[in-house]
CSV table of C-alpha atoms in Angstrom, one decimal:
chain,number,residue,atom,x,y,z
A,1,ARG,CA,-25.2,9.4,39.7
A,2,ARG,CA,-27.9,7.9,41.8
A,3,ARG,CA,-29.3,5.8,39.1
A,4,LEU,CA,-25.8,4.4,38.3
A,5,ALA,CA,-25.2,3.7,42.0
A,6,ALA,CA,-28.5,2.0,42.3
A,7,GLU,CA,-28.0,-0.2,39.3
A,8,ALA,CA,-24.5,-1.2,40.5
A,9,SER,CA,-25.7,-2.1,44.0
A,10,LYS,CA,-28.8,-4.0,42.6
A,11,LEU,CA,-26.6,-6.2,40.5
A,12,GLY,CA,-24.0,-6.8,43.2
A,13,SER,CA,-21.6,-9.7,42.7
A,14,ASP,CA,-24.1,-11.8,40.7
A,15,ALA,CA,-23.7,-9.6,37.6
A,16,THR,CA,-22.7,-11.1,34.4
A,17,ASP,CA,-19.6,-9.9,32.5
A,18,SER,CA,-21.7,-7.9,30.1
A,19,GLN,CA,-23.6,-6.3,32.9
A,20,GLN,CA,-20.4,-5.4,34.7
A,21,ALA,CA,-19.0,-4.0,31.4
A,22,LYS,CA,-22.1,-1.8,31.0
A,23,ILE,CA,-21.8,-0.5,34.6
A,24,GLN,CA,-18.1,0.3,34.0
A,25,HIS,CA,-18.9,2.0,30.7
A,26,ASN,CA,-21.5,4.2,32.5
A,27,LYS,CA,-19.0,5.0,35.3
A,28,ASN,CA,-16.4,6.0,32.7
A,29,GLY,CA,-19.0,8.3,31.1
A,30,LEU,CA,-19.9,9.8,34.4
A,31,GLN,CA,-16.2,10.4,35.2
A,32,ARG,CA,-15.8,12.3,31.9
A,33,LYS,CA,-18.9,14.4,32.8
A,34,VAL,CA,-17.6,15.2,36.3
A,35,SER,CA,-14.2,16.2,34.9
A,36,ASN,CA,-15.8,18.5,32.3
A,37,TRP,CA,-18.1,20.0,35.1
A,38,ARG,CA,-15.1,20.7,37.3
A,39,SER,CA,-13.2,22.5,34.5
A,40,ILE,CA,-16.2,24.7,33.7
A,41,GLN,CA,-16.9,25.2,37.4
A,42,LEU,CA,-13.5,26.6,38.2
A,43,LEU,CA,-14.1,29.3,35.6
A,44,TYR,CA,-17.3,30.5,37.3
A,45,MET,CA,-16.7,29.4,40.8
A,46,PRO,CA,-13.0,29.7,41.6
A,47,GLY,CA,-13.5,29.4,45.3
A,48,VAL,CA,-14.6,25.8,44.8
A,49,LEU,CA,-10.9,24.7,44.3
A,50,ARG,CA,-10.3,25.2,48.0
A,51,LEU,CA,-13.3,23.2,48.9
A,52,GLN,CA,-12.4,20.4,46.5
A,53,ALA,CA,-8.9,20.2,48.0
A,54,SER,CA,-10.2,20.0,51.5
A,55,GLU,CA,-12.2,16.8,50.8
A,56,ASP,CA,-10.7,13.3,50.1
A,57,GLU,CA,-11.6,12.0,46.7
A,58,PRO,CA,-13.8,8.9,47.0
A,59,ASP,CA,-13.0,5.7,45.1
A,60,ASP,CA,-16.5,5.5,43.7
A,61,ILE,CA,-17.4,8.2,41.1
A,62,THR,CA,-21.0,8.0,42.2
A,63,LYS,CA,-20.0,9.4,45.6
A,64,VAL,CA,-18.0,12.5,44.3
A,65,LYS,CA,-19.2,15.8,45.7
A,66,LEU,CA,-20.1,18.1,42.8
A,67,TRP,CA,-20.1,21.4,44.9
A,68,LEU,CA,-23.2,22.8,43.2
A,69,PRO,CA,-23.8,26.5,43.9
A,70,SER,CA,-26.4,25.7,46.5
A,71,GLN,CA,-23.8,23.5,48.4
A,72,VAL,CA,-21.1,26.2,48.6
A,73,PRO,CA,-21.0,28.0,52.0
């Protein structure tokens, strides 16, 4: 997540089409991984659903809160 956010911010608006396509491809892959994580997470951590619902979903996938076990109150 951090690496992808750093790459995207480093390129900024000066990125070529192929660089932007690569970043978008990586963001799509990250989105799939986050979706899979959340599906598995609900099996083992059902209380997280309430926490996820209480937070607004950010537009940028690199800023999504994963609610790891150490982050759950």
